[in-house]
Amino acid sequence: MSASPRLAWELIERIISESGDDTETIYSLSLTCRQLRPRSLCHMVADVDIRTRKQVTAFRDFLEAYPQFCHFVCSIRADPTTFMPFPLLNILPNVISIEWSASMREYHRVGLSLPLRVLTCYHKFGTNVTSLSLYSLSFKTWQELCRVLLAFTAVKELRCEGLEVESRAINGAALEQRLRSQGLKLRTINIADGVPEAVTKLLFELAQSTVERLALHVYNITSLSSDLLCEKWPELLTLTLNLKVFPRSNGDDNGIEASIIILKGFRPPRLDEVTVEIQSTVGNLLLWIGSDERNLHLCSELDQTLLSYRRPQLLPFGHRRTRSWRKGLWSEELGQYFPRLRERGSLQFASSADIALGHDELVTSLVYCPDGSRLATASMDCTIILWNSDGQLVHEWVAHTRAVYSLAFSPDSRHLASGYADGKIAVWDVSQGAQKIATLEGHTKLVNHCAWSPDGTLIASASRDKTVRLWDTPTFQQLHLLKVSTNDFVPVVYFSSNGRWLVSPSSRRCYVWDIASGAMYKDFCIAEGDDNGDQAVIDEENEEDEDVGTWCCATALNLQGTRFATGYPGGSVRIWDAQTGQCLVVSRMHMDRVFRVAFSLDGARLLSTAWDGTAKIWDASSGAMILSLEGHTEGIRAACFSPCGKYIASASFDKTERLWRTEDGSCMGTFSEHKAWVMHIAFSTDGKTLSSGAHDGTVVIRHMGLL
């Protein structure tokens, strides 16, 4: 960009400042305009992460070549065993924050013991460091920990997480006494998970007279809570209690009860703001609340106890961020259990800056209704969202206390079935809003997949409890329990187009059931055989020992119900006669694990995608490869034909989707709205829209006419 930008420079400066913690954005800005590059580079060096000695040397050489950047370095994250403070701290006058964390290869293996000359350098040149974070470190002795604390005389903020002290040597007493006499002028202490009680007590003793902000991770009631309650804490203004909840556990296991006891007895004179952060996923919290009546009582007691402080705050999901427009959803759902806090506006949720629509966690299912008017998506965050054909959110709701794993529309598009992690299936009337009309119970484990029969009178479900069940939709009663003949669960179920057969593949065998009688019609092996493509014959008693590499990992049934396709970890694809179980085609064109296979609507072509980043189009009759679609830089997680058969859409771990012509394999477009792995992709039944769902919960709906 040679001319001055159209936006005011003040606005551009503000954008750069707001994006200072997003290196990718800053880098993009620096490439956009040469006039922006100096300011962008300054932000890019403000927060430095260096882990190896090679990186330390390279960073030093960079600063020697461009000394003007020395003044912009404010924060350093490093492994203390590889980062030498001299001469770097000597030439970085504005470093105020240091974060130490061991690399994974060193954690819990070698006790940290820094040479005296290194600690002396920190003491001499680190006088401006006011914030120190110690993460995932193992100190060799108690003495080593004291030395580190003595090296940073100006620290006002200390954060600790995942610390270990291998031994508390007797010769450390002198240093500990020196530390006690010198004291720490800390204003903020944040003690997270995995910090020994002895370290916490020491910090309390050293700084309790000066600390203004205290954050503490609470597991359960120990002597630590008694020590906390007995101290005066004359300067303390804010207290944050962090805790976890675990499904099916009572209050003693997760810190809720301990937090209530602390809050009832802890009354420093200046304490004004109290926050409780529950570090939990949506599903874990909802499941814990509903698992025991005592837990409901604890929620009510916490609700009341927090209100005894002038500025209370409850963060049910901790710092786990939710999309800003979903705050109302979670406030309404959790406000049932914390009504007083909600009424006062103290039930809070951390907001995400991501303005994209969607869920807060992984999208687990994405399906269009048969008439193409609506899209339904489900997520690990226990919610279901309905979207209209224009891509607008129509309705969203918390469907269960467990993750929603599968969705299926009825043939008339009026009803939606959803399968959950606890084995239950709900049926919703979605003609107006979402009203639950039935709950189907029988499975004992996660429901992987559910499907409606073509005439809408049956629902089939497959579960990790290694059963397939048929449900009668007029009565919502179980009609048949279909048990597989091997010790293997069935991940998916398919109805034939005439409604006569139910095809249920596992990773090793394929089961074809007669729907009317519930009897097994055919049972054939689909596990891969030898390199010559011979069909494997597996001794059922020894199936558990069979090589995982031979198992089927992707399946599809054509619309006509005559052909069945399978994909394998080794990269091969097979096509079977669904009625006889005869293997018709064996092909090995992929170089890695096959993720997905799918037939075109007319059944003439087969699509396969793999970890090797390619998608292949096959002739479903001969098995001859027609085209190889190449362009993704990582594995292709999902792909599908358009209803007209002229296009293919693919979704990849490279965070993009692509649209291809089936005629010549040319790529019509690459879409990169998602910022995470793209897990699902589908065309509407009329082919007018293309939708995708990602690992971070985002959902994107595109109009094909605008592509």
PDB file of C-alpha atoms in Angstrom, residues 20-145:
ATOM      1  CA  GLY A  20      -1.107  -6.667  20.613  1.00  0.00           C
ATOM      2  CA  ASP A  21      -1.653 -10.166  22.041  1.00  0.00           C
ATOM      3  CA  ASP A  22      -2.478 -11.689  18.657  1.00  0.00           C
ATOM      4  CA  THR A  23       0.810 -12.301  16.864  1.00  0.00           C
ATOM      5  CA  GLU A  24      -0.870 -13.542  13.686  1.00  0.00           C
ATOM      6  CA  THR A  25      -2.933 -10.363  13.347  1.00  0.00           C
ATOM      7  CA  ILE A  26       0.050  -8.133  14.059  1.00  0.00           C
ATOM      8  CA  TYR A  27       2.117 -10.014  11.496  1.00  0.00           C
ATOM      9  CA  SER A  28      -0.629  -9.590   8.883  1.00  0.00           C
ATOM     10  CA  LEU A  29      -0.816  -5.870   9.611  1.00  0.00           C
ATOM     11  CA  SER A  30       2.938  -5.523   9.226  1.00  0.00           C
ATOM     12  CA  LEU A  31       2.704  -7.054   5.743  1.00  0.00           C
ATOM     13  CA  THR A  32      -0.242  -4.867   4.718  1.00  0.00           C
ATOM     14  CA  CYS A  33       1.512  -1.530   4.717  1.00  0.00           C
ATOM     15  CA  ARG A  34       5.159  -0.583   5.103  1.00  0.00           C
ATOM     16  CA  GLN A  35       4.092   2.392   7.220  1.00  0.00           C
ATOM     17  CA  LEU A  36       2.549   0.020   9.744  1.00  0.00           C
ATOM     18  CA  ARG A  37       5.532  -2.296   9.938  1.00  0.00           C
ATOM     19  CA  PRO A  38       7.609  -0.439  12.579  1.00  0.00           C
ATOM     20  CA  ARG A  39       4.732  -0.173  15.054  1.00  0.00           C
ATOM     21  CA  SER A  40       3.642  -3.767  14.404  1.00  0.00           C
ATOM     22  CA  LEU A  41       7.166  -5.078  14.954  1.00  0.00           C
ATOM     23  CA  CYS A  42       7.308  -3.263  18.266  1.00  0.00           C
ATOM     24  CA  HIS A  43       4.241  -5.181  19.415  1.00  0.00           C
ATOM     25  CA  MET A  44       5.653  -8.443  18.127  1.00  0.00           C
ATOM     26  CA  VAL A  45       8.710  -8.162  20.388  1.00  0.00           C
ATOM     27  CA  ALA A  46       6.832  -6.883  23.434  1.00  0.00           C
ATOM     28  CA  ASP A  47       6.098 -10.401  24.658  1.00  0.00           C
ATOM     29  CA  VAL A  48       8.952 -12.828  24.008  1.00  0.00           C
ATOM     30  CA  ASP A  49       8.768 -16.628  24.300  1.00  0.00           C
ATOM     31  CA  ILE A  50      12.189 -18.327  24.154  1.00  0.00           C
ATOM     32  CA  ARG A  51      12.749 -21.942  25.202  1.00  0.00           C
ATOM     33  CA  THR A  52      16.098 -23.135  23.871  1.00  0.00           C
ATOM     34  CA  ARG A  53      19.649 -21.830  24.047  1.00  0.00           C
ATOM     35  CA  LYS A  54      19.582 -21.447  20.271  1.00  0.00           C
ATOM     36  CA  GLN A  55      16.561 -19.151  20.544  1.00  0.00           C
ATOM     37  CA  VAL A  56      18.248 -17.159  23.318  1.00  0.00           C
ATOM     38  CA  THR A  57      21.311 -16.635  21.124  1.00  0.00           C
ATOM     39  CA  ALA A  58      19.205 -15.695  18.101  1.00  0.00           C
ATOM     40  CA  PHE A  59      17.216 -13.187  20.165  1.00  0.00           C
ATOM     41  CA  ARG A  60      20.416 -11.637  21.537  1.00  0.00           C
ATOM     42  CA  ASP A  61      21.849 -11.313  18.016  1.00  0.00           C
ATOM     43  CA  PHE A  62      18.603  -9.684  16.833  1.00  0.00           C
ATOM     44  CA  LEU A  63      18.723  -7.084  19.610  1.00  0.00           C
ATOM     45  CA  GLU A  64      22.380  -6.333  18.913  1.00  0.00           C
ATOM     46  CA  ALA A  65      21.519  -5.757  15.250  1.00  0.00           C
ATOM     47  CA  TYR A  66      18.392  -3.713  16.009  1.00  0.00           C
ATOM     48  CA  PRO A  67      18.974  -2.076  19.405  1.00  0.00           C
ATOM     49  CA  GLN A  68      15.977   0.224  18.906  1.00  0.00           C
ATOM     50  CA  PHE A  69      13.709  -2.706  19.810  1.00  0.00           C
ATOM     51  CA  CYS A  70      15.272  -3.261  23.243  1.00  0.00           C
ATOM     52  CA  HIS A  71      12.976  -0.719  24.856  1.00  0.00           C
ATOM     53  CA  PHE A  72       9.831  -2.470  23.613  1.00  0.00           C
ATOM     54  CA  VAL A  73      10.452  -5.847  25.276  1.00  0.00           C
ATOM     55  CA  CYS A  74       8.189  -5.963  28.351  1.00  0.00           C
ATOM     56  CA  SER A  75       7.615  -9.652  29.058  1.00  0.00           C
ATOM     57  CA  ILE A  76       9.743 -12.805  28.783  1.00  0.00           C
ATOM     58  CA  ARG A  77       8.529 -16.407  28.924  1.00  0.00           C
ATOM     59  CA  ALA A  78      11.381 -18.871  29.197  1.00  0.00           C
ATOM     60  CA  ASP A  79      12.713 -22.124  30.562  1.00  0.00           C
ATOM     61  CA  PRO A  80      14.941 -21.024  33.485  1.00  0.00           C
ATOM     62  CA  THR A  81      17.491 -23.732  32.695  1.00  0.00           C
ATOM     63  CA  THR A  82      18.144 -22.327  29.212  1.00  0.00           C
ATOM     64  CA  PHE A  83      17.597 -18.582  29.620  1.00  0.00           C
ATOM     65  CA  MET A  84      20.680 -16.785  30.917  1.00  0.00           C
ATOM     66  CA  PRO A  85      19.819 -13.303  32.228  1.00  0.00           C
ATOM     67  CA  PHE A  86      23.154 -11.729  31.317  1.00  0.00           C
ATOM     68  CA  PRO A  87      23.553  -9.864  29.048  1.00  0.00           C
ATOM     69  CA  LEU A  88      19.872  -9.799  28.004  1.00  0.00           C
ATOM     70  CA  LEU A  89      18.350  -8.227  31.102  1.00  0.00           C
ATOM     71  CA  ASN A  90      21.158  -5.694  31.102  1.00  0.00           C
ATOM     72  CA  ILE A  91      20.008  -4.375  27.701  1.00  0.00           C
ATOM     73  CA  LEU A  92      16.258  -4.759  28.283  1.00  0.00           C
ATOM     74  CA  PRO A  93      15.432  -1.949  30.708  1.00  0.00           C
ATOM     75  CA  ASN A  94      11.647  -2.252  30.426  1.00  0.00           C
ATOM     76  CA  VAL A  95      11.138  -5.929  31.196  1.00  0.00           C
ATOM     77  CA  ILE A  96       8.598  -6.007  34.004  1.00  0.00           C
ATOM     78  CA  SER A  97       7.284  -9.579  33.725  1.00  0.00           C
ATOM     79  CA  ILE A  98       9.088 -12.929  33.727  1.00  0.00           C
ATOM     80  CA  GLU A  99       7.379 -16.305  33.395  1.00  0.00           C
ATOM     81  CA  TRP A 100       9.344 -19.449  34.113  1.00  0.00           C
ATOM     82  CA  SER A 101       8.095 -22.825  33.001  1.00  0.00           C
ATOM     83  CA  ALA A 102       9.976 -26.020  32.293  1.00  0.00           C
ATOM     84  CA  SER A 103       9.810 -27.661  28.902  1.00  0.00           C
ATOM     85  CA  MET A 104       7.859 -30.915  28.824  1.00  0.00           C
ATOM     86  CA  ARG A 105      11.028 -32.957  28.490  1.00  0.00           C
ATOM     87  CA  GLU A 106      12.383 -31.519  31.748  1.00  0.00           C
ATOM     88  CA  TYR A 107       9.242 -31.417  33.865  1.00  0.00           C
ATOM     89  CA  HIS A 108       9.420 -33.754  36.877  1.00  0.00           C
ATOM     90  CA  ARG A 109      12.789 -35.123  35.774  1.00  0.00           C
ATOM     91  CA  VAL A 110      15.525 -32.757  36.895  1.00  0.00           C
ATOM     92  CA  GLY A 111      15.175 -30.630  40.008  1.00  0.00           C
ATOM     93  CA  LEU A 112      15.795 -26.957  39.301  1.00  0.00           C
ATOM     94  CA  SER A 113      19.029 -25.630  40.769  1.00  0.00           C
ATOM     95  CA  LEU A 114      20.269 -22.353  39.283  1.00  0.00           C
ATOM     96  CA  PRO A 115      23.927 -21.342  39.666  1.00  0.00           C
ATOM     97  CA  LEU A 116      24.626 -18.528  42.090  1.00  0.00           C
ATOM     98  CA  ARG A 117      26.007 -16.314  39.303  1.00  0.00           C
ATOM     99  CA  VAL A 118      22.695 -16.619  37.423  1.00  0.00           C
ATOM    100  CA  LEU A 119      20.661 -15.665  40.486  1.00  0.00           C
ATOM    101  CA  THR A 120      23.050 -12.771  41.101  1.00  0.00           C
ATOM    102  CA  CYS A 121      22.340 -11.507  37.591  1.00  0.00           C
ATOM    103  CA  TYR A 122      18.611 -11.593  38.248  1.00  0.00           C
ATOM    104  CA  HIS A 123      19.159  -9.744  41.527  1.00  0.00           C
ATOM    105  CA  LYS A 124      21.307  -7.085  39.843  1.00  0.00           C
ATOM    106  CA  PHE A 125      19.574  -6.576  36.484  1.00  0.00           C
ATOM    107  CA  GLY A 126      16.011  -7.647  37.290  1.00  0.00           C
ATOM    108  CA  THR A 127      15.170  -4.754  39.578  1.00  0.00           C
ATOM    109  CA  ASN A 128      12.349  -3.640  37.278  1.00  0.00           C
ATOM    110  CA  VAL A 129      10.674  -7.051  37.262  1.00  0.00           C
ATOM    111  CA  THR A 130       7.447  -6.634  39.212  1.00  0.00           C
ATOM    112  CA  SER A 131       5.617  -9.778  38.021  1.00  0.00           C
ATOM    113  CA  LEU A 132       7.001 -13.320  38.416  1.00  0.00           C
ATOM    114  CA  SER A 133       5.213 -16.506  37.324  1.00  0.00           C
ATOM    115  CA  LEU A 134       6.460 -19.993  38.219  1.00  0.00           C
ATOM    116  CA  TYR A 135       4.752 -22.772  36.233  1.00  0.00           C
ATOM    117  CA  SER A 136       5.434 -26.518  36.091  1.00  0.00           C
ATOM    118  CA  LEU A 137       8.749 -26.359  37.932  1.00  0.00           C
ATOM    119  CA  SER A 138      10.425 -28.890  40.188  1.00  0.00           C
ATOM    120  CA  PHE A 139      12.879 -27.347  42.662  1.00  0.00           C
ATOM    121  CA  LYS A 140      15.674 -29.595  43.836  1.00  0.00           C
ATOM    122  CA  THR A 141      15.492 -28.349  47.432  1.00  0.00           C
ATOM    123  CA  TRP A 142      13.579 -25.889  49.586  1.00  0.00           C
ATOM    124  CA  GLN A 143      16.736 -23.791  49.572  1.00  0.00           C
ATOM    125  CA  GLU A 144      16.549 -23.385  45.768  1.00  0.00           C
ATOM    126  CA  LEU A 145      13.028 -22.013  45.980  1.00  0.00           C
TER     127      LEU A 145
END
